[in-house]
Amino acid sequence: MALEIEEKDESGTLVATYVTSEISKDTPRIDIIYPAKGVSVWQKALNVFLPAGYPQSVTKDYIEYQIYDSLQAFSSSIAGLLSSRAVLEGVGVGNANASPTTALLLSIIQDSIGRLATILFAHKLGTALEPECKMYRLLADVFNDIAMVLDCLSPVLPKVPRVMLLSVSSVLRALCGVAAGSSKASLSAHFAKWGNLGELNAKDDSQETIISLMGMLAGSVVVSRVTSPLATWSCLILLLSIHLAMNHAAVRAVSMHTLNRQRANIVISTLLQGGKALTPDEVSRKERIFERDGALRWQGARVLGYARIGVPLQKLLASLGQLHGLTGSVRNTSIRIEFLIGTFHKDGYILWYDRSRRSAYIVLKDGASPSSLLKAWSHALLISHRLGDTDAIGVEVDDQATLRLLQTTLDELTSGWPQILTALEEVGWDVGISSLETTSSTRIRI
């Protein structure tokens, strides 16, 4: 019996076809048939820098992001050579009176300050880097570009101001390193569809290496020809403008599948308002790269208020009564905490909206699931929208009325929550991962 076996690579491309036959009764034969059009030299060269199984192994926004990312890395490499030349001029390269010990001490000061800044920034920003990876990916390069500008200013300053300026430059580069490293890791995890994160990072390093090499080669021509201050600054500003423009285009090309605060605002408000669940691609076109922390917006309009999720219970209680400065106790609460606990006894959170501050305080219970966090944020958004409507028509709302509105909106949200989660999953959102907490949070147990 004749058999035909097809062999394909990771991307699904046919590599060979094996056909069995018999020359005679006891003499089998296997023919190997290769495709008429083999893999071109250009494709083989690209495969060195692309993940195995491309394009099936990565998300569809991967290649667009990588193109812009490569262009920004190329321009940054050239700009980096210009700034490095300025730093060398500042420490006295070419000056017979310059001391190598002074240059070494300056390098030690910069390195020490940069390392300390890295530790501090990683502690302060660590929780926010993954939920807001697109913002911090662009912000990292803003910091890096400012550091380059400061480096180029350093040669014209006296010794002490120059040391201070280069120290600030080192701090900015430390910020860039923390923000870029963590945000790129989150983006790589988004791109890796087959769990091929390690290989994807390795190929990303290969891409950066070849682009940096090309940038250094081009930059060596630039720095040898661009020598006057006017030409240097003109070239630097042009390169940094291209750098930031390409970075902005790169992060705009990414369509994340997890719901952070801003994306939750857009998706939930549209779903509650019109019953339509927006896809990640549609939300990507609507979301801002830079958004105010904790802002609550209804369908991308003006800020209705702010929400803080995972706050200590004391923060919520302080919005209900008077906080004693010494003991930290709360007195004269307008709403008894037992009423709030009773209202949210079936949910993984407790919510209160402070109208005077336009702030929602969300206290999370022990074991709160990602779905509970998303529901809590959606509840804060919904009640801020409802209270915004009452403010627009001039209706006064006291704390008792706010509590009743909390109960009404909770019942409304709870009744349709399973359908909301199903609708979000059907259009591609990963509701099993929470990206709503941007600071270290607490949990309570009742």
CSV table of C-alpha atoms in Angstrom, one decimal:
chain,number,residue,atom,x,y,z
A,1,MET,CA,0.0,0.0,0.0
A,2,ALA,CA,1.4,3.4,-1.0
A,3,LEU,CA,1.8,6.1,1.7
A,4,GLU,CA,2.3,9.8,1.3
A,5,ILE,CA,3.9,11.7,4.3
A,6,GLU,CA,4.2,15.5,4.4
A,7,GLU,CA,6.9,17.1,6.5
A,8,LYS,CA,6.5,20.7,7.6
A,9,ASP,CA,8.5,23.2,9.7
A,10,GLU,CA,7.2,25.1,12.7
A,11,SER,CA,5.6,27.8,10.5
A,12,GLY,CA,3.6,25.2,8.6
A,13,THR,CA,5.7,25.4,5.4
A,14,LEU,CA,6.1,22.2,3.4
A,15,VAL,CA,9.7,20.9,3.7
A,16,ALA,CA,9.4,17.5,2.0
A,17,THR,CA,7.0,14.8,0.9
A,18,TYR,CA,7.8,11.2,1.3
A,19,VAL,CA,6.1,8.7,-1.0
A,20,THR,CA,6.4,4.9,-0.6
A,21,SER,CA,6.1,2.5,-3.4
A,22,GLU,CA,7.4,-1.0,-4.4
A,23,ILE,CA,9.9,-1.7,-7.2
A,24,SER,CA,9.0,-5.3,-6.9
A,25,LYS,CA,7.2,-7.6,-4.5
A,26,ASP,CA,9.8,-7.6,-1.8
A,27,THR,CA,11.7,-4.4,-2.7
A,28,PRO,CA,10.1,-1.2,-1.1
A,29,ARG,CA,11.1,2.3,-2.2
A,30,ILE,CA,10.7,5.7,-0.6
A,31,ASP,CA,10.9,8.8,-2.8
A,32,ILE,CA,11.6,12.2,-1.2
A,33,ILE,CA,10.1,15.1,-3.1
A,34,TYR,CA,11.2,18.6,-2.2
A,35,PRO,CA,9.1,21.7,-3.0
A,36,ALA,CA,9.8,23.2,-6.4
A,37,LYS,CA,10.5,26.6,-4.8
A,38,GLY,CA,12.8,26.2,-1.9
A,39,VAL,CA,13.6,28.7,0.9
A,40,SER,CA,15.4,31.8,-0.5
A,41,VAL,CA,18.7,33.0,0.8
A,42,TRP,CA,16.9,36.2,2.0
A,43,GLN,CA,14.4,34.1,4.0
A,44,LYS,CA,17.1,32.0,5.5
A,45,ALA,CA,18.8,35.2,6.7
A,46,LEU,CA,15.6,36.5,8.2
A,47,ASN,CA,15.0,33.2,10.0
A,48,VAL,CA,18.2,33.9,12.0
A,49,PHE,CA,16.5,36.8,13.6
A,50,LEU,CA,12.9,35.7,13.8
A,51,PRO,CA,11.4,33.2,16.3
A,52,ALA,CA,10.9,29.6,15.2
A,53,GLY,CA,7.5,29.1,13.7
A,54,TYR,CA,7.0,32.8,12.7
A,55,PRO,CA,4.4,34.1,12.1
A,56,GLN,CA,2.2,31.5,13.8
A,57,SER,CA,4.3,31.5,17.0
A,58,VAL,CA,3.9,35.2,17.8
A,59,THR,CA,1.0,37.6,17.9
A,60,LYS,CA,0.1,39.6,14.8
A,61,ASP,CA,1.4,42.9,16.2
A,62,TYR,CA,4.9,41.5,16.7
A,63,ILE,CA,6.4,42.3,13.3
A,64,GLU,CA,5.1,45.9,13.2
A,65,TYR,CA,6.5,46.5,16.7
A,66,GLN,CA,9.9,45.0,15.8
A,67,ILE,CA,10.2,47.2,12.7
A,68,TYR,CA,9.7,50.4,14.6
A,69,ASP,CA,11.8,49.1,17.5
A,70,SER,CA,14.7,48.4,15.1
A,71,LEU,CA,14.4,51.9,13.5
A,72,GLN,CA,14.5,53.5,17.0
A,73,ALA,CA,17.4,51.4,18.1
A,74,PHE,CA,19.4,52.4,14.9
A,75,SER,CA,18.8,56.2,15.5
A,76,SER,CA,19.6,55.8,19.2
A,77,SER,CA,22.9,54.1,18.5
A,78,ILE,CA,24.0,57.1,16.4
A,79,ALA,CA,22.8,59.6,18.9
A,80,GLY,CA,24.6,57.7,21.6
A,81,LEU,CA,27.9,58.1,19.8
A,82,LEU,CA,27.4,61.8,19.7
A,83,SER,CA,26.7,62.0,23.4
A,84,SER,CA,29.6,59.7,24.2
A,85,ARG,CA,31.9,62.0,22.3
A,86,ALA,CA,30.7,65.0,24.3
A,87,VAL,CA,31.3,63.2,27.6
A,88,LEU,CA,34.8,62.3,26.5
A,89,GLU,CA,35.5,65.9,25.6
A,90,GLY,CA,34.1,67.0,29.0
A,91,VAL,CA,36.5,64.7,31.0
A,92,GLY,CA,39.5,66.0,29.0
A,93,VAL,CA,40.2,63.6,26.1
A,94,GLY,CA,42.7,65.4,23.9
A,95,ASN,CA,43.7,67.8,26.7
A,96,ALA,CA,47.2,67.3,27.9
A,97,ASN,CA,46.3,68.8,31.4
A,98,ALA,CA,43.5,66.3,32.0
A,99,SER,CA,44.0,63.7,34.7
A,100,PRO,CA,43.0,60.1,34.1
A,101,THR,CA,42.3,59.7,37.8
A,102,THR,CA,39.7,62.5,37.6
A,103,ALA,CA,38.0,60.8,34.7
A,104,LEU,CA,38.0,57.5,36.6
A,105,LEU,CA,36.6,59.1,39.8
A,106,LEU,CA,33.8,60.7,37.7
A,107,SER,CA,33.0,57.3,36.2
A,108,ILE,CA,32.8,55.8,39.7
A,109,ILE,CA,30.5,58.5,40.9
A,110,GLN,CA,28.2,58.1,37.9
A,111,ASP,CA,28.1,54.4,38.2
A,112,SER,CA,27.5,54.4,42.0
A,113,ILE,CA,24.6,56.9,41.7
A,114,GLY,CA,23.2,55.0,38.8
A,115,ARG,CA,23.2,51.7,40.8
A,116,LEU,CA,21.6,53.3,43.8
A,117,ALA,CA,18.9,54.9,41.6
A,118,THR,CA,18.2,51.5,39.9
A,119,ILE,CA,17.5,49.9,43.3
A,120,LEU,CA,15.2,52.8,44.4
A,121,PHE,CA,13.3,53.0,41.1
A,122,ALA,CA,12.8,49.2,41.0
A,123,HIS,CA,11.3,49.4,44.5
A,124,LYS,CA,9.0,52.3,43.7
A,125,LEU,CA,7.9,51.4,40.2
A,126,GLY,CA,8.1,47.6,40.2
A,127,THR,CA,4.3,46.9,40.6
A,128,ALA,CA,3.3,49.4,37.9
A,129,LEU,CA,5.7,48.3,35.2
A,130,GLU,CA,3.8,45.3,33.9
A,131,PRO,CA,0.2,46.8,33.8
A,132,GLU,CA,1.5,50.0,32.2
A,133,CYS,CA,4.2,48.4,30.1
A,134,LYS,CA,3.4,50.5,27.0
A,135,MET,CA,3.7,53.8,28.8
A,136,TYR,CA,6.9,52.8,30.6
A,137,ARG,CA,8.4,51.5,27.3
A,138,LEU,CA,8.1,54.9,25.7
A,139,LEU,CA,8.9,56.8,28.9
A,140,ALA,CA,12.2,54.8,29.2
A,141,ASP,CA,13.4,56.3,25.9
A,142,VAL,CA,12.3,59.7,26.9
A,143,PHE,CA,14.5,59.4,30.0
A,144,ASN,CA,17.4,58.1,27.8
A,145,ASP,CA,17.1,60.9,25.3
A,146,ILE,CA,17.1,63.6,28.0
A,147,ALA,CA,20.3,61.9,29.4
A,148,MET,CA,21.9,62.2,26.0
A,149,VAL,CA,21.0,65.9,25.8
A,150,LEU,CA,22.6,66.5,29.2
A,151,ASP,CA,25.7,64.6,28.1
A,152,CYS,CA,26.0,66.9,25.2
A,153,LEU,CA,25.7,70.0,27.4
A,154,SER,CA,28.4,68.8,29.9
A,155,PRO,CA,31.5,70.0,28.0
A,156,VAL,CA,30.6,73.7,28.2
A,157,LEU,CA,30.1,73.6,32.0
A,158,PRO,CA,32.7,74.0,34.8
A,159,LYS,CA,33.9,71.0,36.7
A,160,VAL,CA,31.5,70.9,39.6
A,161,PRO,CA,28.3,71.6,37.6
A,162,ARG,CA,29.5,69.1,35.0
A,163,VAL,CA,29.7,66.4,37.6
A,164,MET,CA,26.2,67.2,38.9
A,165,LEU,CA,24.9,67.2,35.3
A,166,LEU,CA,26.4,63.9,34.5
A,167,SER,CA,25.1,62.4,37.8
A,168,VAL,CA,21.6,63.5,36.8
A,169,SER,CA,22.2,61.9,33.4
A,170,SER,CA,23.2,58.6,35.2
A,171,VAL,CA,20.0,58.7,37.2
A,172,LEU,CA,17.9,59.1,34.1
A,173,ARG,CA,19.7,56.2,32.5
A,174,ALA,CA,19.0,54.1,35.6
A,175,LEU,CA,15.3,55.0,35.2
A,176,CYS,CA,15.5,54.0,31.6
A,177,GLY,CA,17.1,50.7,32.4
A,178,VAL,CA,14.5,49.7,35.0
A,179,ALA,CA,11.5,50.9,32.9
A,180,ALA,CA,12.8,49.5,29.6
A,181,GLY,CA,13.9,46.1,30.9
A,182,SER,CA,10.7,45.3,32.7
A,183,SER,CA,8.4,46.7,30.1
A,184,LYS,CA,10.1,44.8,27.3
A,185,ALA,CA,9.8,41.6,29.3
A,186,SER,CA,6.0,42.2,29.6
A,187,LEU,CA,5.8,42.9,25.9
A,188,SER,CA,7.8,39.8,25.0
A,189,ALA,CA,5.4,37.7,27.2
A,190,HIS,CA,2.5,39.2,25.2
A,191,PHE,CA,4.1,38.4,21.8
A,192,ALA,CA,5.0,34.7,22.7
A,193,LYS,CA,1.9,32.7,21.7
A,194,TRP,CA,3.6,29.3,22.0
A,195,GLY,CA,5.2,29.9,25.3
A,196,ASN,CA,8.5,30.5,23.4
A,197,LEU,CA,9.5,33.4,25.6
A,198,GLY,CA,13.1,32.4,26.0
A,199,GLU,CA,13.7,31.9,22.3
A,200,LEU,CA,11.8,35.2,21.5
A,201,ASN,CA,14.1,37.1,23.9
A,202,ALA,CA,17.1,35.5,22.4
A,203,LYS,CA,16.1,36.5,18.9
A,204,ASP,CA,15.2,40.0,20.2
A,205,ASP,CA,18.8,40.2,21.5
A,206,SER,CA,20.1,39.1,18.1
A,207,GLN,CA,18.0,41.8,16.4
A,208,GLU,CA,19.3,44.5,18.8
A,209,THR,CA,22.9,43.3,18.2
A,210,ILE,CA,22.8,43.6,14.4
A,211,ILE,CA,20.9,46.9,14.6
A,212,SER,CA,23.4,48.4,17.1
A,213,LEU,CA,26.3,47.2,14.9
A,214,MET,CA,24.8,48.9,11.9
A,215,GLY,CA,24.2,52.0,14.0
A,216,MET,CA,27.7,52.1,15.2
A,217,LEU,CA,29.0,51.8,11.6
A,218,ALA,CA,26.8,54.6,10.4
A,219,GLY,CA,27.5,56.6,13.6
A,220,SER,CA,31.3,56.3,13.0
A,221,VAL,CA,30.8,58.1,9.7
A,222,VAL,CA,28.5,60.7,11.3
A,223,VAL,CA,30.8,61.6,14.2
A,224,SER,CA,33.8,61.9,11.9
A,225,ARG,CA,32.0,64.4,9.7
A,226,VAL,CA,29.8,66.3,12.2
A,227,THR,CA,32.2,68.3,14.3
A,228,SER,CA,30.9,71.8,14.8
A,229,PRO,CA,28.5,72.5,17.7
A,230,LEU,CA,25.7,73.6,15.4
A,231,ALA,CA,25.9,70.6,13.2
A,232,THR,CA,26.2,68.3,16.3
A,233,TRP,CA,23.1,69.7,17.9
A,234,SER,CA,21.1,69.7,14.7
A,235,CYS,CA,22.0,66.1,14.0
A,236,LEU,CA,21.3,65.1,17.7
A,237,ILE,CA,17.9,66.7,17.7
A,238,LEU,CA,17.0,65.1,14.4
A,239,LEU,CA,18.1,61.6,15.6
A,240,LEU,CA,16.3,62.0,18.9
A,241,SER,CA,13.1,63.1,17.2
A,242,ILE,CA,13.2,60.0,14.9
A,243,HIS,CA,14.0,57.9,18.0
A,244,LEU,CA,10.9,59.1,19.9
A,245,ALA,CA,8.6,59.0,16.9
A,246,MET,CA,9.6,55.4,16.1
A,247,ASN,CA,9.1,54.4,19.8
A,248,HIS,CA,5.7,56.0,19.9
A,249,ALA,CA,4.7,54.2,16.7
A,250,ALA,CA,6.0,50.9,18.2
A,251,VAL,CA,4.0,51.0,21.4
A,252,ARG,CA,0.9,52.2,19.4
A,253,ALA,CA,1.2,49.1,17.3
A,254,VAL,CA,0.9,46.8,20.3
A,255,SER,CA,-2.6,45.4,21.2
A,256,MET,CA,-2.4,44.0,24.7
A,257,HIS,CA,-4.9,41.3,25.7
A,258,THR,CA,-5.0,42.1,29.4
A,259,LEU,CA,-7.1,44.8,31.0
A,260,ASN,CA,-5.3,47.5,32.9
A,261,ARG,CA,-7.1,50.5,34.3
A,262,GLN,CA,-7.4,52.5,31.1
A,263,ARG,CA,-8.4,49.6,28.9
A,264,ALA,CA,-10.9,48.5,31.5
A,265,ASN,CA,-12.4,52.0,31.5
A,266,ILE,CA,-12.8,51.9,27.7
A,267,VAL,CA,-14.1,48.3,27.4
A,268,ILE,CA,-16.5,48.3,30.4
A,269,SER,CA,-18.0,51.7,29.7
A,270,THR,CA,-18.6,50.8,26.0
A,271,LEU,CA,-20.1,47.4,27.0
A,272,LEU,CA,-22.4,48.8,29.7
A,273,GLN,CA,-23.4,51.7,27.5
A,274,GLY,CA,-24.0,50.0,24.2
A,275,GLY,CA,-23.7,46.3,24.8
A,276,LYS,CA,-20.7,45.9,22.5
A,277,ALA,CA,-17.5,44.3,23.6
A,278,LEU,CA,-14.5,46.0,21.9
A,279,THR,CA,-11.6,43.9,20.7
A,280,PRO,CA,-8.0,44.4,21.8
A,281,ASP,CA,-7.2,46.0,18.4
A,282,GLU,CA,-10.1,48.5,18.8
A,283,VAL,CA,-9.1,49.4,22.3
A,284,SER,CA,-5.5,49.9,21.2
A,285,ARG,CA,-6.5,52.6,18.8
A,286,LYS,CA,-8.5,54.4,21.5
A,287,GLU,CA,-6.2,54.2,24.5
A,288,ARG,CA,-3.7,56.9,25.5
A,289,ILE,CA,0.0,56.1,26.0
A,290,PHE,CA,0.1,58.4,28.9
A,291,GLU,CA,-2.9,58.4,31.3
A,292,ARG,CA,-3.4,59.8,34.7
A,293,ASP,CA,-3.0,57.3,37.4
A,294,GLY,CA,-6.3,55.8,38.5
A,295,ALA,CA,-8.4,58.0,36.3
A,296,LEU,CA,-12.0,57.0,35.7
A,297,ARG,CA,-13.3,57.9,32.2
A,298,TRP,CA,-16.6,56.9,30.6
A,299,GLN,CA,-15.9,56.0,26.9
A,300,GLY,CA,-12.7,58.0,26.9
A,301,ALA,CA,-14.4,61.3,27.8
A,302,ARG,CA,-13.4,63.7,30.6
A,303,VAL,CA,-12.1,62.3,33.9
A,304,LEU,CA,-15.1,61.6,36.2
A,305,GLY,CA,-13.0,60.8,39.2
A,306,TYR,CA,-10.2,58.6,40.4
A,307,ALA,CA,-10.0,55.1,41.9
A,308,ARG,CA,-7.5,53.5,44.2
A,309,ILE,CA,-7.6,49.7,44.3
A,310,GLY,CA,-6.1,47.6,47.1
A,311,VAL,CA,-5.9,50.5,49.6
A,312,PRO,CA,-5.6,49.8,53.4
A,313,LEU,CA,-9.0,49.8,55.1
A,314,GLN,CA,-7.9,52.9,57.1
A,315,LYS,CA,-8.0,55.0,53.8
A,316,LEU,CA,-11.6,54.0,53.2
A,317,LEU,CA,-12.6,54.7,56.8
A,318,ALA,CA,-10.9,58.1,56.7
A,319,SER,CA,-13.2,59.1,53.9
A,320,LEU,CA,-16.2,58.3,56.0
A,321,GLY,CA,-15.2,60.1,59.2
A,322,GLN,CA,-12.6,62.0,61.2
A,323,LEU,CA,-9.1,60.5,61.4
A,324,HIS,CA,-7.3,61.1,64.7
A,325,GLY,CA,-3.8,62.4,64.0
A,326,LEU,CA,-2.1,60.6,66.9
A,327,THR,CA,-3.9,57.3,67.4
A,328,GLY,CA,-5.1,56.8,63.8
A,329,SER,CA,-8.6,55.9,65.0
A,330,VAL,CA,-11.6,57.0,63.0
A,331,ARG,CA,-14.6,58.6,64.6
A,332,ASN,CA,-18.0,60.0,63.6
A,333,THR,CA,-18.3,57.9,60.4
A,334,SER,CA,-21.3,58.9,58.3
A,335,ILE,CA,-21.8,55.3,57.2
A,336,ARG,CA,-21.2,52.4,59.6
A,337,ILE,CA,-18.6,50.0,58.3
A,338,GLU,CA,-21.0,47.1,59.1
A,339,PHE,CA,-23.4,48.4,56.4
A,340,LEU,CA,-20.6,48.4,53.8
A,341,ILE,CA,-19.4,45.0,54.8
A,342,GLY,CA,-23.0,43.7,54.6
A,343,THR,CA,-23.5,45.3,51.2
A,344,PHE,CA,-20.4,43.5,49.7
A,345,HIS,CA,-20.5,40.3,51.8
A,346,LYS,CA,-20.7,38.2,48.6
A,347,ASP,CA,-18.0,40.0,46.7
A,348,GLY,CA,-14.2,40.0,47.0
A,349,TYR,CA,-14.0,43.7,47.7
A,350,ILE,CA,-15.5,46.7,49.6
A,351,LEU,CA,-16.0,50.0,47.8
A,352,TRP,CA,-16.8,53.5,48.9
A,353,TYR,CA,-17.0,56.6,46.7
A,354,ASP,CA,-16.0,59.9,48.3
A,355,ARG,CA,-17.9,62.6,46.4
A,356,SER,CA,-16.0,65.6,47.8
A,357,ARG,CA,-12.7,64.2,46.5
A,358,ARG,CA,-14.2,62.4,43.5
A,359,SER,CA,-12.3,59.3,44.6
A,360,ALA,CA,-13.3,55.6,44.9
A,361,TYR,CA,-11.5,53.5,47.5
A,362,ILE,CA,-11.4,49.8,46.9
A,363,VAL,CA,-10.5,47.5,49.7
A,364,LEU,CA,-9.7,43.9,48.6
A,365,LYS,CA,-10.6,40.8,50.6
A,366,ASP,CA,-8.2,37.9,51.1
A,367,GLY,CA,-8.4,35.6,48.1
A,368,ALA,CA,-9.9,38.2,45.7
A,369,SER,CA,-9.7,36.8,42.2
A,370,PRO,CA,-8.8,38.7,39.0
A,371,SER,CA,-12.5,38.7,38.2
A,372,SER,CA,-13.3,40.4,41.5
A,373,LEU,CA,-10.7,43.0,40.9
A,374,LEU,CA,-12.1,43.8,37.5
A,375,LYS,CA,-15.6,43.9,38.9
A,376,ALA,CA,-14.5,46.3,41.6
A,377,TRP,CA,-12.9,48.6,39.1
A,378,SER,CA,-16.0,48.4,36.9
A,379,HIS,CA,-18.2,49.2,39.9
A,380,ALA,CA,-16.1,52.3,40.7
A,381,LEU,CA,-16.4,53.4,37.1
A,382,LEU,CA,-20.2,52.8,37.0
A,383,ILE,CA,-20.9,54.7,40.2
A,384,SER,CA,-18.6,57.6,39.2
A,385,HIS,CA,-20.6,57.8,36.0
A,386,ARG,CA,-24.0,57.8,37.8
A,387,LEU,CA,-22.9,60.4,40.3
A,388,GLY,CA,-21.5,62.5,37.5
A,389,ASP,CA,-25.0,62.5,35.9
A,390,THR,CA,-26.5,63.7,39.2
A,391,ASP,CA,-24.0,66.5,39.5
A,392,ALA,CA,-24.7,67.5,35.9
A,393,ILE,CA,-28.4,68.1,36.7
A,394,GLY,CA,-27.7,69.7,40.1
A,395,VAL,CA,-29.0,67.0,42.4
A,396,GLU,CA,-27.5,66.9,45.9
A,397,VAL,CA,-26.4,63.4,47.0
A,398,ASP,CA,-25.5,62.7,50.7
A,399,ASP,CA,-23.7,59.7,52.0
A,400,GLN,CA,-26.9,57.7,52.6
A,401,ALA,CA,-27.9,58.3,49.0
A,402,THR,CA,-24.4,57.2,47.9
A,403,LEU,CA,-24.8,54.0,49.9
A,404,ARG,CA,-28.1,53.3,48.2
A,405,LEU,CA,-26.6,54.0,44.8
A,406,LEU,CA,-23.7,51.6,45.6
A,407,GLN,CA,-26.2,48.9,46.4
A,408,THR,CA,-28.2,49.5,43.2
A,409,THR,CA,-25.2,49.6,40.9
A,410,LEU,CA,-23.8,46.5,42.6
A,411,ASP,CA,-27.0,44.6,42.0
A,412,GLU,CA,-27.0,45.8,38.4
A,413,LEU,CA,-23.4,44.8,37.8
A,414,THR,CA,-23.7,41.4,39.6
A,415,SER,CA,-26.7,40.3,37.6
A,416,GLY,CA,-24.9,40.8,34.3
A,417,TRP,CA,-21.3,40.0,35.3
A,418,PRO,CA,-21.1,36.4,34.0
A,419,GLN,CA,-22.4,37.7,30.6
A,420,ILE,CA,-19.8,40.5,30.7
A,421,LEU,CA,-16.9,38.1,31.3
A,422,THR,CA,-18.1,35.8,28.6
A,423,ALA,CA,-18.4,38.7,26.1
A,424,LEU,CA,-14.8,39.8,26.9
A,425,GLU,CA,-13.3,36.4,26.5
A,426,GLU,CA,-15.1,35.9,23.2
A,427,VAL,CA,-13.4,38.9,21.7
A,428,GLY,CA,-10.0,38.0,22.9
A,429,TRP,CA,-9.5,39.5,26.4
A,430,ASP,CA,-7.6,37.5,29.0
A,431,VAL,CA,-9.7,38.1,32.1
A,432,GLY,CA,-7.8,35.5,34.2
A,433,ILE,CA,-4.9,38.0,34.5
A,434,SER,CA,-5.2,41.1,36.7
A,435,SER,CA,-3.4,44.2,35.6
A,436,LEU,CA,-5.2,46.7,37.7
A,437,GLU,CA,-2.9,47.1,40.7
A,438,THR,CA,0.0,49.5,40.1
A,439,THR,CA,1.2,49.8,43.8
A,440,SER,CA,1.7,47.3,46.6
A,441,SER,CA,-1.7,46.6,48.0
A,442,THR,CA,-3.2,45.0,51.0
A,443,ARG,CA,-6.0,42.4,51.7
A,444,ILE,CA,-8.4,42.1,54.6
A,445,ARG,CA,-10.0,39.1,56.2
A,446,ILE,CA,-13.4,39.4,57.9
